[in-house]
């Protein structure tokens, strides 16, 4: 197919030098690749917006409704986290992997309707939370660390309890989600919390 296209192009431009044809074809290919990359980057950026995340009623009426008014939504500093800040890694590789996983999760939304009512959503809440907790434990709470940098934390501005717990976290090999869960969404019933989940080493 490529050979046939080349031959057609060559026959249309009999007087063109071979170098000119190669350069012209390369430029067109690079332009096309650039357009595809720009469209892909724009698509990734769009799927990270809050508007996209709450575009379906399952998210808007359940977890987003719970998120409203929490410390991640409204606080004294005015720094606000949106869905993608906590649920999508920023590093290119992990972000693309998460996008692929999310694409498969859409099957449940569009085809099976597994969480399309409040009752169904509550029935599956623990399983969904467990998947998020497991992923965050496997990545050492990478999404939390997008905004919360340990090196920028001032222990002197923390309570004694917080200082002691953070020290214990380090000594026991725990990660953010082991303690900080149920702060943006309702804590699910039905099983152990993230600290009790047994996963492989990070």
mmCIF file of C-alpha atoms in Angstrom:
data_model
loop_
_atom_site.group_PDB
_atom_site.id
_atom_site.type_symbol
_atom_site.label_atom_id
_atom_site.label_comp_id
_atom_site.label_asym_id
_atom_site.label_seq_id
_atom_site.Cartn_x
_atom_site.Cartn_y
_atom_site.Cartn_z
ATOM 1 C CA UNK A 1 0.000 0.000 0.000
ATOM 2 C CA UNK A 2 2.833 2.387 0.869
ATOM 3 C CA UNK A 3 4.650 1.380 -2.325
ATOM 4 C CA UNK A 4 1.528 2.037 -4.432
ATOM 5 C CA UNK A 5 1.058 5.467 -2.838
ATOM 6 C CA UNK A 6 4.692 6.272 -3.470
ATOM 7 C CA UNK A 7 4.406 5.228 -7.129
ATOM 8 C CA UNK A 8 1.281 7.370 -7.622
ATOM 9 C CA UNK A 9 3.012 10.351 -6.062
ATOM 10 C CA UNK A 10 6.100 9.732 -8.182
ATOM 11 C CA UNK A 11 4.089 9.497 -11.405
ATOM 12 C CA UNK A 12 2.317 12.786 -10.660
ATOM 13 C CA UNK A 13 5.573 14.568 -10.219
ATOM 14 C CA UNK A 14 7.818 13.153 -12.949
ATOM 15 C CA UNK A 15 9.946 16.274 -13.049
ATOM 16 C CA UNK A 16 10.474 16.409 -9.246
ATOM 17 C CA UNK A 17 13.824 15.303 -7.930
ATOM 18 C CA UNK A 18 13.797 12.201 -5.723
ATOM 19 C CA UNK A 19 15.184 14.241 -2.806
ATOM 20 C CA UNK A 20 12.371 16.780 -3.160
ATOM 21 C CA UNK A 21 9.768 14.006 -3.061
ATOM 22 C CA UNK A 22 11.333 12.408 0.004
ATOM 23 C CA UNK A 23 11.559 15.742 1.834
ATOM 24 C CA UNK A 24 8.003 16.686 0.878
ATOM 25 C CA UNK A 25 6.636 13.312 1.985
ATOM 26 C CA UNK A 26 8.591 13.517 5.251
ATOM 27 C CA UNK A 27 7.253 16.998 5.970
ATOM 28 C CA UNK A 28 3.666 15.893 5.317
ATOM 29 C CA UNK A 29 4.162 12.837 7.558
ATOM 30 C CA UNK A 30 5.636 15.003 10.345
ATOM 31 C CA UNK A 31 2.776 17.485 10.038
ATOM 32 C CA UNK A 32 0.233 14.665 10.257
ATOM 33 C CA UNK A 33 2.051 13.152 13.266
ATOM 34 C CA UNK A 34 2.128 16.570 14.950
ATOM 35 C CA UNK A 35 -1.611 17.005 14.451
ATOM 36 C CA UNK A 36 -2.259 13.552 15.935
ATOM 37 C CA UNK A 37 -0.018 14.286 18.931
ATOM 38 C CA UNK A 38 -1.663 17.662 19.532
ATOM 39 C CA UNK A 39 -5.111 16.077 19.324
ATOM 40 C CA UNK A 40 -4.019 13.339 21.732
ATOM 41 C CA UNK A 41 -2.598 15.863 24.212
ATOM 42 C CA UNK A 42 -5.780 17.946 24.001
ATOM 43 C CA UNK A 43 -7.860 14.811 24.575
ATOM 44 C CA UNK A 44 -5.824 13.861 27.645
ATOM 45 C CA UNK A 45 -6.144 17.387 29.033
ATOM 46 C CA UNK A 46 -9.909 17.390 28.433
ATOM 47 C CA UNK A 47 -10.392 14.061 30.221
ATOM 48 C CA UNK A 48 -8.609 15.564 33.246
ATOM 49 C CA UNK A 49 -11.139 18.377 33.663
ATOM 50 C CA UNK A 50 -13.729 18.410 36.423
ATOM 51 C CA UNK A 51 -16.472 18.940 33.844
ATOM 52 C CA UNK A 52 -15.535 15.691 32.115
ATOM 53 C CA UNK A 53 -15.257 13.755 35.383
ATOM 54 C CA UNK A 54 -18.765 14.687 36.530
ATOM 55 C CA UNK A 55 -20.322 14.373 33.095
ATOM 56 C CA UNK A 56 -22.170 11.210 34.141
ATOM 57 C CA UNK A 57 -24.781 11.205 36.905
ATOM 58 C CA UNK A 58 -23.082 8.318 38.726
ATOM 59 C CA UNK A 59 -20.110 10.521 39.602
ATOM 60 C CA UNK A 60 -21.979 13.840 39.858
ATOM 61 C CA UNK A 61 -24.713 12.592 42.195
ATOM 62 C CA UNK A 62 -22.576 10.359 44.399
ATOM 63 C CA UNK A 63 -18.881 10.962 45.007
ATOM 64 C CA UNK A 64 -18.830 14.529 43.644
ATOM 65 C CA UNK A 65 -21.777 15.503 45.841
ATOM 66 C CA UNK A 66 -19.846 14.132 48.845
ATOM 67 C CA UNK A 67 -16.687 15.970 47.797
ATOM 68 C CA UNK A 68 -18.441 19.368 47.862
ATOM 69 C CA UNK A 69 -17.641 21.228 51.074
ATOM 70 C CA UNK A 70 -14.719 18.992 52.092
ATOM 71 C CA UNK A 71 -11.259 20.383 52.830
ATOM 72 C CA UNK A 72 -10.149 19.508 49.288
ATOM 73 C CA UNK A 73 -13.019 21.561 47.843
ATOM 74 C CA UNK A 74 -13.156 24.612 50.116
ATOM 75 C CA UNK A 75 -10.462 25.729 52.545
ATOM 76 C CA UNK A 76 -8.748 28.794 53.998
ATOM 77 C CA UNK A 77 -5.965 28.822 51.378
ATOM 78 C CA UNK A 78 -8.244 28.588 48.338
ATOM 79 C CA UNK A 79 -6.166 25.742 46.867
ATOM 80 C CA UNK A 80 -8.705 23.344 45.408
ATOM 81 C CA UNK A 81 -8.189 19.775 44.232
ATOM 82 C CA UNK A 82 -10.355 18.300 41.486
ATOM 83 C CA UNK A 83 -11.010 14.648 40.629
ATOM 84 C CA UNK A 84 -7.949 14.200 38.418
ATOM 85 C CA UNK A 85 -5.612 15.647 41.056
ATOM 86 C CA UNK A 86 -6.330 12.669 43.300
ATOM 87 C CA UNK A 87 -7.202 9.970 40.780
ATOM 88 C CA UNK A 88 -4.840 10.544 37.838
ATOM 89 C CA UNK A 89 -1.038 10.462 38.132
ATOM 90 C CA UNK A 90 0.796 13.386 36.537
ATOM 91 C CA UNK A 91 3.784 11.435 35.232
ATOM 92 C CA UNK A 92 3.233 10.548 31.526
ATOM 93 C CA UNK A 93 3.680 6.761 31.827
ATOM 94 C CA UNK A 94 1.479 6.178 34.893
ATOM 95 C CA UNK A 95 -1.061 8.703 33.561
ATOM 96 C CA UNK A 96 -1.452 6.827 30.263
ATOM 97 C CA UNK A 97 -1.764 3.517 32.117
ATOM 98 C CA UNK A 98 -4.508 4.992 34.302
ATOM 99 C CA UNK A 99 -6.337 6.347 31.247
ATOM 100 C CA UNK A 100 -6.305 2.891 29.653
ATOM 101 C CA UNK A 101 -7.670 1.334 32.859
ATOM 102 C CA UNK A 102 -10.386 3.994 33.042
ATOM 103 C CA UNK A 103 -11.378 3.276 29.435
ATOM 104 C CA UNK A 104 -12.146 -0.323 30.389
ATOM 105 C CA UNK A 105 -14.087 0.888 33.438
ATOM 106 C CA UNK A 106 -16.409 2.783 31.089
ATOM 107 C CA UNK A 107 -17.737 -0.608 29.981
ATOM 108 C CA UNK A 108 -19.547 -0.833 33.311
ATOM 109 C CA UNK A 109 -21.034 2.614 32.791
ATOM 110 C CA UNK A 110 -22.203 2.335 29.192
ATOM 111 C CA UNK A 111 -22.944 -1.389 28.809
ATOM 112 C CA UNK A 112 -23.747 -3.127 32.092
ATOM 113 C CA UNK A 113 -25.147 -0.189 34.081
ATOM 114 C CA UNK A 114 -23.528 -1.734 37.162
ATOM 115 C CA UNK A 115 -23.666 1.523 39.193
ATOM 116 C CA UNK A 116 -26.412 3.468 37.394
ATOM 117 C CA UNK A 117 -28.620 3.864 40.482
ATOM 118 C CA UNK A 118 -27.855 5.112 43.997
ATOM 119 C CA UNK A 119 -28.571 1.655 45.406
ATOM 120 C CA UNK A 120 -26.246 -0.078 42.932
ATOM 121 C CA UNK A 121 -23.548 2.508 43.561
ATOM 122 C CA UNK A 122 -23.701 1.917 47.323
ATOM 123 C CA UNK A 123 -23.637 -1.835 46.775
ATOM 124 C CA UNK A 124 -20.356 -1.529 44.844
ATOM 125 C CA UNK A 125 -18.833 1.356 46.821
ATOM 126 C CA UNK A 126 -16.457 -0.781 48.878
ATOM 127 C CA UNK A 127 -15.135 -2.658 45.843
ATOM 128 C CA UNK A 128 -14.527 0.619 43.995
ATOM 129 C CA UNK A 129 -12.815 2.165 47.029
ATOM 130 C CA UNK A 130 -10.693 -0.945 47.494
ATOM 131 C CA UNK A 131 -9.429 -0.677 43.896
ATOM 132 C CA UNK A 132 -8.450 2.965 44.440
ATOM 133 C CA UNK A 133 -6.791 2.216 47.790
ATOM 134 C CA UNK A 134 -4.856 -0.709 46.320
ATOM 135 C CA UNK A 135 -3.624 1.388 43.402
ATOM 136 C CA UNK A 136 -2.538 4.173 45.756
ATOM 137 C CA UNK A 137 -0.719 1.758 48.059
ATOM 138 C CA UNK A 138 1.069 0.260 45.049
ATOM 139 C CA UNK A 139 2.243 3.725 43.941
ATOM 140 C CA UNK A 140 3.083 4.970 47.471
ATOM 141 C CA UNK A 141 0.173 7.423 47.246
ATOM 142 C CA UNK A 142 1.658 9.087 44.170
ATOM 143 C CA UNK A 143 -1.490 11.138 43.562
ATOM 144 C CA UNK A 144 -1.337 12.579 47.100
ATOM 145 C CA UNK A 145 2.280 13.508 46.552
ATOM 146 C CA UNK A 146 1.346 15.486 43.442
ATOM 147 C CA UNK A 147 0.367 18.268 45.866
ATOM 148 C CA UNK A 148 1.653 17.221 49.291
ATOM 149 C CA UNK A 149 5.461 17.143 49.319
ATOM 150 C CA UNK A 150 7.065 15.641 52.422
ATOM 151 C CA UNK A 151 10.106 17.882 51.964
ATOM 152 C CA UNK A 152 7.870 20.965 52.163
ATOM 153 C CA UNK A 153 6.085 19.896 55.349
ATOM 154 C CA UNK A 154 7.087 21.873 58.446
ATOM 155 C CA UNK A 155 6.921 19.533 61.485
ATOM 156 C CA UNK A 156 6.884 22.573 63.783
ATOM 157 C CA UNK A 157 3.499 23.559 62.356
ATOM 158 C CA UNK A 158 2.051 20.106 62.978
ATOM 159 C CA UNK A 159 0.452 18.934 66.186
ATOM 160 C CA UNK A 160 2.377 16.479 68.356
ATOM 161 C CA UNK A 161 -0.100 13.801 67.346
ATOM 162 C CA UNK A 162 0.481 14.466 63.628
ATOM 163 C CA UNK A 163 4.278 14.499 64.054
ATOM 164 C CA UNK A 164 4.196 11.202 65.937
ATOM 165 C CA UNK A 165 1.906 9.570 63.387
ATOM 166 C CA UNK A 166 4.005 10.700 60.426
ATOM 167 C CA UNK A 167 7.125 9.343 62.142
ATOM 168 C CA UNK A 168 5.306 6.055 62.767
ATOM 169 C CA UNK A 169 4.173 5.949 59.140
ATOM 170 C CA UNK A 170 7.788 6.131 57.954
ATOM 171 C CA UNK A 171 9.027 3.523 60.422
ATOM 172 C CA UNK A 172 6.250 1.061 59.552
ATOM 173 C CA UNK A 173 6.453 1.557 55.778
ATOM 174 C CA UNK A 174 2.952 2.986 55.528
ATOM 175 C CA UNK A 175 1.733 5.473 52.923
ATOM 176 C CA UNK A 176 -0.673 8.440 52.910
ATOM 177 C CA UNK A 177 -3.817 6.481 52.002
ATOM 178 C CA UNK A 178 -3.326 4.091 54.934
ATOM 179 C CA UNK A 179 -4.481 6.861 57.293
ATOM 180 C CA UNK A 180 -5.952 9.610 55.112
ATOM 181 C CA UNK A 181 -9.019 8.010 53.549
ATOM 182 C CA UNK A 182 -12.658 8.943 53.751
ATOM 183 C CA UNK A 183 -11.680 12.639 53.663
ATOM 184 C CA UNK A 184 -13.174 13.528 50.271
ATOM 185 C CA UNK A 185 -15.760 10.750 49.929
ATOM 186 C CA UNK A 186 -17.918 8.757 52.292
ATOM 187 C CA UNK A 187 -16.053 5.910 53.933
ATOM 188 C CA UNK A 188 -17.476 2.655 52.567
ATOM 189 C CA UNK A 189 -18.929 -0.155 54.628
ATOM 190 C CA UNK A 190 -18.206 -3.773 53.931
ATOM 191 C CA UNK A 191 -14.595 -4.528 54.687
ATOM 192 C CA UNK A 192 -11.215 -3.495 56.092
ATOM 193 C CA UNK A 193 -9.632 -0.133 55.404
ATOM 194 C CA UNK A 194 -6.541 0.433 53.278
ATOM 195 C CA UNK A 195 -4.057 -0.310 56.068
ATOM 196 C CA UNK A 196 -5.360 -3.866 56.341
ATOM 197 C CA UNK A 197 -5.171 -4.533 52.585
ATOM 198 C CA UNK A 198 -2.395 -6.970 51.765
ATOM 199 C CA UNK A 199 -0.564 -6.027 48.588
ATOM 200 C CA UNK A 200 2.883 -6.673 47.177
ATOM 201 C CA UNK A 201 5.819 -4.467 48.079
ATOM 202 C CA UNK A 202 5.864 -1.012 46.524
#
